[in-house]
mmCIF file of C-alpha atoms and ligand atoms in Angstrom:
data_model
loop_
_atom_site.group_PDB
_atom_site.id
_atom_site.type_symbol
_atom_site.label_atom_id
_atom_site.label_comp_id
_atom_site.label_asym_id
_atom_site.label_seq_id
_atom_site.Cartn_x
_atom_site.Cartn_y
_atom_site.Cartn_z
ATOM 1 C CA UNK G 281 0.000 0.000 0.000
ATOM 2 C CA UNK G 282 1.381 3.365 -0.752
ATOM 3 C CA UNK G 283 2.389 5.282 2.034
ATOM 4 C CA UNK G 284 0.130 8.716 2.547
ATOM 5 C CA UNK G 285 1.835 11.636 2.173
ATOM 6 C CA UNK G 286 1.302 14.234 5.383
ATOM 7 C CA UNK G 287 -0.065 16.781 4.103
ATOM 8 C CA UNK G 288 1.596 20.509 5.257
ATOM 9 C CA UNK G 289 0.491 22.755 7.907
ATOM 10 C CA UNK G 290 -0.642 25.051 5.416
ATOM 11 C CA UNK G 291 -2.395 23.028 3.387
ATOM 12 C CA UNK G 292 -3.974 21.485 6.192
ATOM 13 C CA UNK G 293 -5.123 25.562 7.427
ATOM 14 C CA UNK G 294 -6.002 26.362 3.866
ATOM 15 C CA UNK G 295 -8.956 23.033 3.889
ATOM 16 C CA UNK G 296 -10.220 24.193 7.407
ATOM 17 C CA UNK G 297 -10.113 28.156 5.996
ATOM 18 C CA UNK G 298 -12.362 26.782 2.780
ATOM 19 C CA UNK G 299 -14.768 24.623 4.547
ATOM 20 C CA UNK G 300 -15.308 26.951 6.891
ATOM 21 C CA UNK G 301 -16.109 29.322 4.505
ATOM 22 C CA UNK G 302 -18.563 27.242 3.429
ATOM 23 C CA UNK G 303 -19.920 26.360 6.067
ATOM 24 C CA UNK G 304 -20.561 30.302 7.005
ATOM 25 C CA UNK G 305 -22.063 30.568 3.497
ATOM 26 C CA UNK G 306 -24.639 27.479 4.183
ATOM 27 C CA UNK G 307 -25.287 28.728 7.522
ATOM 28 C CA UNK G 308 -26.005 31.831 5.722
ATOM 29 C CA UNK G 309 -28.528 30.424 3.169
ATOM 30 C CA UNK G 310 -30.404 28.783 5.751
ATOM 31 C CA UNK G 311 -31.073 31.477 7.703
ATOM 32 C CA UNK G 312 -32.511 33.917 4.995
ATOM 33 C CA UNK G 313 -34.592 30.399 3.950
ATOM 34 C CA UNK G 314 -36.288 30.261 7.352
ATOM 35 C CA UNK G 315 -37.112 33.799 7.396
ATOM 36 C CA UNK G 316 -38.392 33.524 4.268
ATOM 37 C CA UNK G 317 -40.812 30.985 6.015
ATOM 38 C CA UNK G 318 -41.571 32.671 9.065
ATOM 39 C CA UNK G 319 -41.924 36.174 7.419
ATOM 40 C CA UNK G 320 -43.496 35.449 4.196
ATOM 41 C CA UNK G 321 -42.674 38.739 2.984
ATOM 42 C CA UNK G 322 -39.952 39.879 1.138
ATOM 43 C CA UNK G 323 -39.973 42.957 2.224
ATOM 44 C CA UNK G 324 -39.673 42.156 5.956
ATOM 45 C CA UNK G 325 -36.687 39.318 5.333
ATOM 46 C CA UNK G 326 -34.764 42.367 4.207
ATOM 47 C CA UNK G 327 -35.732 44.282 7.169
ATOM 48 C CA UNK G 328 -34.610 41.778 9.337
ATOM 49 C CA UNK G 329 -31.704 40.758 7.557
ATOM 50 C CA UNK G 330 -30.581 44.283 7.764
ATOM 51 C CA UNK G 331 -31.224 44.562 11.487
ATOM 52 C CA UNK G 332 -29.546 41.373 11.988
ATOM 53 C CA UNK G 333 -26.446 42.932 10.263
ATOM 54 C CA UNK G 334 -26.435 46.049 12.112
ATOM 55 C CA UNK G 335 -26.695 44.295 15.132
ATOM 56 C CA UNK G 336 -23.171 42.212 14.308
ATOM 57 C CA UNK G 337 -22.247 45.502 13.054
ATOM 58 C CA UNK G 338 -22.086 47.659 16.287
ATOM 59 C CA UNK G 339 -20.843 44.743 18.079
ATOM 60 C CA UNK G 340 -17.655 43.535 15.410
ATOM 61 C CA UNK G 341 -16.667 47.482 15.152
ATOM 62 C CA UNK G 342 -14.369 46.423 18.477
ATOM 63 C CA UNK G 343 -12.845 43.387 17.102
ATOM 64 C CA UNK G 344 -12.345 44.978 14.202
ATOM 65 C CA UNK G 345 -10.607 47.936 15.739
ATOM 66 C CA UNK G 346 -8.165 45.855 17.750
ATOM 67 C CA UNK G 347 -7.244 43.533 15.287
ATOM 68 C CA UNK G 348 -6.202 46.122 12.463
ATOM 69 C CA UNK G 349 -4.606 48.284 14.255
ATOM 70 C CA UNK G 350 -6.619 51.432 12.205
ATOM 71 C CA UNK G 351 -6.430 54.748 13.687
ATOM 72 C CA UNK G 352 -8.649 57.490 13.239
ATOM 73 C CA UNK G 353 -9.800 58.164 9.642
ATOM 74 C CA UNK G 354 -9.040 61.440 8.798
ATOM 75 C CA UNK G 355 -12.351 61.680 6.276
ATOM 76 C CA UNK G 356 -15.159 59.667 4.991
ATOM 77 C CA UNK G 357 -12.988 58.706 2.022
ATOM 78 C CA UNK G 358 -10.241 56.867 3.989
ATOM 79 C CA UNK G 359 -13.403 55.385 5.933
ATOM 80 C CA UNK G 360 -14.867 53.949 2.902
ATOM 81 C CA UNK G 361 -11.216 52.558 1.489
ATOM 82 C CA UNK G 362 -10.714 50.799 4.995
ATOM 83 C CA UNK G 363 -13.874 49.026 4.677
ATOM 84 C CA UNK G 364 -13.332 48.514 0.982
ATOM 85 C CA UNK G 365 -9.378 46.966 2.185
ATOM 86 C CA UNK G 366 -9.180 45.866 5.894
ATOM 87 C CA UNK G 367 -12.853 45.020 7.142
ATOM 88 C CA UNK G 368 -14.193 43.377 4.440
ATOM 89 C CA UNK G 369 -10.928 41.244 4.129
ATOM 90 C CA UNK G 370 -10.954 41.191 7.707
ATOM 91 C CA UNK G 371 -14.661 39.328 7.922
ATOM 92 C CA UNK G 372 -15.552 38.287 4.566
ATOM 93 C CA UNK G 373 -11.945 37.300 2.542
ATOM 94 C CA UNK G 374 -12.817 39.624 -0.332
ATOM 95 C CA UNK G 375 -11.623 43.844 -1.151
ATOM 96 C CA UNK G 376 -14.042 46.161 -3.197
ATOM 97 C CA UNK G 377 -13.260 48.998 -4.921
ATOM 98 C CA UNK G 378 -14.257 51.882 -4.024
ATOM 99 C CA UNK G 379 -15.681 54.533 -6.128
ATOM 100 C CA UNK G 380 -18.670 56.710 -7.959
ATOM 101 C CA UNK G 381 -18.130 59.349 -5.652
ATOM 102 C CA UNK G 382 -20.086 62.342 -5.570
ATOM 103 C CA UNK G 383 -18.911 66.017 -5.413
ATOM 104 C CA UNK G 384 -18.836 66.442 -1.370
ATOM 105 C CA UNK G 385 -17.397 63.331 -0.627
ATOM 106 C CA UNK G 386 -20.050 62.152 1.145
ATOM 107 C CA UNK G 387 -21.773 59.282 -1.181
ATOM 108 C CA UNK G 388 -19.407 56.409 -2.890
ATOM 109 C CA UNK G 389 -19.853 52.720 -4.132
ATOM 110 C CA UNK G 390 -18.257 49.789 -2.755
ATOM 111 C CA UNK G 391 -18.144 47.598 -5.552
ATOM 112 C CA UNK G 392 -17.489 44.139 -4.673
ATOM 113 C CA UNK G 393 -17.049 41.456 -8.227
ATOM 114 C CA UNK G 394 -16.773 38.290 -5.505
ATOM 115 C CA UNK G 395 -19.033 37.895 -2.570
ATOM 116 C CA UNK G 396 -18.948 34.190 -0.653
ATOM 117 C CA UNK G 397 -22.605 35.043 0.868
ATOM 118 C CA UNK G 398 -24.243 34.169 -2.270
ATOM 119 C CA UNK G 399 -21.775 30.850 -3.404
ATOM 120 C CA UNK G 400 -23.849 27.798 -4.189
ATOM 121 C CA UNK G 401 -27.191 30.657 -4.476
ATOM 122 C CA UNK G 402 -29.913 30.724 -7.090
ATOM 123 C CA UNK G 403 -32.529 32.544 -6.109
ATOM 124 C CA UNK G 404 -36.506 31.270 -7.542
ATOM 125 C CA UNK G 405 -38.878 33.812 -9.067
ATOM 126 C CA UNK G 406 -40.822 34.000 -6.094
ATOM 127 C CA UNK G 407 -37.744 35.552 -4.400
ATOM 128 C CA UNK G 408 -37.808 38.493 -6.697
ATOM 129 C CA UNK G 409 -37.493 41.880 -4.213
ATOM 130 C CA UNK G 410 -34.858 40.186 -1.799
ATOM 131 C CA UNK G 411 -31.948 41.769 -1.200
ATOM 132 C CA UNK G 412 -30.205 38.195 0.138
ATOM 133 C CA UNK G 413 -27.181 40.065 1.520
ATOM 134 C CA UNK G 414 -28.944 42.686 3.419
ATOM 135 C CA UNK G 415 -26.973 41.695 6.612
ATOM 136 C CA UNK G 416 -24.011 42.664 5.130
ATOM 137 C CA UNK G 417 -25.549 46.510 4.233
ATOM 138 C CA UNK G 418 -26.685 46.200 8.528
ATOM 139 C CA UNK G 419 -23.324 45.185 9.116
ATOM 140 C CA UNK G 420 -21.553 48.252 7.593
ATOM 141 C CA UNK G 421 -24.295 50.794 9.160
ATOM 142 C CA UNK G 422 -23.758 49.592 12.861
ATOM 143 C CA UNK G 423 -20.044 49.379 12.450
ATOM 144 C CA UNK G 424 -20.155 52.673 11.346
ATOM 145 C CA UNK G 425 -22.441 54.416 13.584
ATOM 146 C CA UNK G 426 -20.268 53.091 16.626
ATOM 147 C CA UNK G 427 -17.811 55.371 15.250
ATOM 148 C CA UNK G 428 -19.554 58.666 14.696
ATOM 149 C CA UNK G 429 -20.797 57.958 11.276
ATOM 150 C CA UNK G 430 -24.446 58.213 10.757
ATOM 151 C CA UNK G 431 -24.933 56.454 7.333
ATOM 152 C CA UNK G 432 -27.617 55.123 4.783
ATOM 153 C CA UNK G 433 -26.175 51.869 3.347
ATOM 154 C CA UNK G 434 -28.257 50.579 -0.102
ATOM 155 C CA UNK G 435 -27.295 48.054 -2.825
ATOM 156 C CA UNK G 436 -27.566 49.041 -5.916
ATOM 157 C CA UNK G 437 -26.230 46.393 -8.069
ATOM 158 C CA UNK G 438 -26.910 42.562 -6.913
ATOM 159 C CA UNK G 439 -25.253 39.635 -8.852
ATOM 160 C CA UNK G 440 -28.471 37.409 -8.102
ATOM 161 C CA UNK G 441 -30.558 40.043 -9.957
ATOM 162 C CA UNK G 442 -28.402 39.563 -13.121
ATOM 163 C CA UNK G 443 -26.018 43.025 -12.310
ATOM 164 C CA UNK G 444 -22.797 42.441 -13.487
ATOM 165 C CA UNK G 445 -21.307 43.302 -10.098
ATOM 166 C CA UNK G 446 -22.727 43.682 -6.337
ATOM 167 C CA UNK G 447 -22.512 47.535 -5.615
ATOM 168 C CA UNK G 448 -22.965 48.887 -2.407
ATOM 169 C CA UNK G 449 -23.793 52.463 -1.862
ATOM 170 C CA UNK G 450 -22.428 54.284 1.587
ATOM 171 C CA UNK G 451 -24.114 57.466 1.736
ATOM 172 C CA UNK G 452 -22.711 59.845 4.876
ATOM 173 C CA UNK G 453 -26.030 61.255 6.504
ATOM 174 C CA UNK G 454 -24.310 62.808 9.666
ATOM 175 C CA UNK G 455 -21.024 62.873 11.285
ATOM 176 C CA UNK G 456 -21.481 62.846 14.845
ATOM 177 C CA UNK G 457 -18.604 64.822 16.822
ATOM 178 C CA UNK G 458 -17.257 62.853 19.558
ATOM 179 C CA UNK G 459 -17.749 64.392 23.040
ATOM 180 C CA UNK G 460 -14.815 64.985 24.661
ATOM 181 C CA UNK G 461 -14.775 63.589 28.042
ATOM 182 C CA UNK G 462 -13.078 66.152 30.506
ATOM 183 C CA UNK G 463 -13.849 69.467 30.930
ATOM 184 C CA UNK G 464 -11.295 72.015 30.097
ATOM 185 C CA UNK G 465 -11.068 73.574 33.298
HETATM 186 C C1 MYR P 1306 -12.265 55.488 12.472
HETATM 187 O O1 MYR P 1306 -12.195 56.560 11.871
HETATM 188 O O2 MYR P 1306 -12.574 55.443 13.672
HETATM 189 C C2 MYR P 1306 -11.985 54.207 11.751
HETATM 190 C C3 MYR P 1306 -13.226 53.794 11.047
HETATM 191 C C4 MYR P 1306 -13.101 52.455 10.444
HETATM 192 C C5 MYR P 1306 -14.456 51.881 10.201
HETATM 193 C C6 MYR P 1306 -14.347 50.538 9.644
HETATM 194 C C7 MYR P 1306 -15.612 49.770 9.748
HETATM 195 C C8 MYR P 1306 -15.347 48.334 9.418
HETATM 196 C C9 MYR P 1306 -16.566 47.628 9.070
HETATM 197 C C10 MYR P 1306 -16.298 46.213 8.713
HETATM 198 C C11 MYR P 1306 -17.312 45.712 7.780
HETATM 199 C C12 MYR P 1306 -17.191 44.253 7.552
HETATM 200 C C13 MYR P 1306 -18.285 43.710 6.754
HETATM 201 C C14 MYR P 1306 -18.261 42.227 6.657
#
């Protein structure tokens, strides 16, 4: 019998990385499924996906903050390119691109051409309204608002609506000034 090779360490890490991966992106699909059950509606499985998101969202801002290492972003532009680099690497093992910015620097797209959430997906007709990764759009709008930023977070592009890309739009509603926590005097 032919002796079996041991595999490496990092070969070994890369199989638990990818099946873990997948098994986020099942655990995924069966969650949207049974709200599709219990809530019938479209309309309210993308409400509560989006809550759901922005739940994780004002929660994961500290873990994401201690394990980059990001300081302070000096405008919303570097905010958006940190999202577009570090968190969504960070959480979801993809980058966007950033961009369609509008003249005050206050609306841009996060343009994403891979996206695990929706791997082994095909949504049926009757789906037609749901915006499956919703939780990720929560996600982004609790992190966010944990740090000041007040934003509106849409998609506007969806691969499982036949887009050619999934675009997210980050529109900056209100920047919050931090209170400073000493008096002066
Ligand atoms: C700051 O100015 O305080 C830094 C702001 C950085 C905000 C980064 C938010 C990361 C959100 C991660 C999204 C992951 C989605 C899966």
């Amino acid at each position: 019998m032919a002796p079996v090779a041991p595999r490496s360490g990092d070969a070994i890490f890369a199989n638990v990385e990818r099946v873990n991966a997948e098994l986020f992106t099942l655990t995924y699909g069966a969650i949207v499924r049974q709200l599709l059950t219990d809530l019938e509606e479209v309309e309210e499985v993308n409400k509560q996906l989006d809550q759901m998101g922005y739940n994780i969202g004002i929660r994961l801002i500290d873990e994401f903050l201690a394990k980059s290492n990001v300081s302070r972003c000096i405008d919303f532009k570097e905010t958006a390119e940190v999202i577009a680099k570090v968190g969504l690497k960070m959480f979801l093992g993809v980058t966007a691109t950033v961009g369609n910015w509008n003249a005050e620097g206050t609306t841009c797209s996060l343009i994403l051409e891979d996206n695990p959430l929706v791997d082994f997906v095909e949504l049926p007709d009757t789906c037609q309204g749901l915006y499956y990764c919703n939780i990720l759009s929560g996600v982004i709008r609790g992190a966010l608002e944990m740090v000041s930023m007040k934003t509106e977070v849409t998609w506007i592009r969806d691969m499982l609506r036949g887009d050619d890309a999934f675009e997210l739009q980050l529109k900056l509603l209100k920047q919050v000034p931090e209170e400073y926590p000493y008096k002066d005097d």
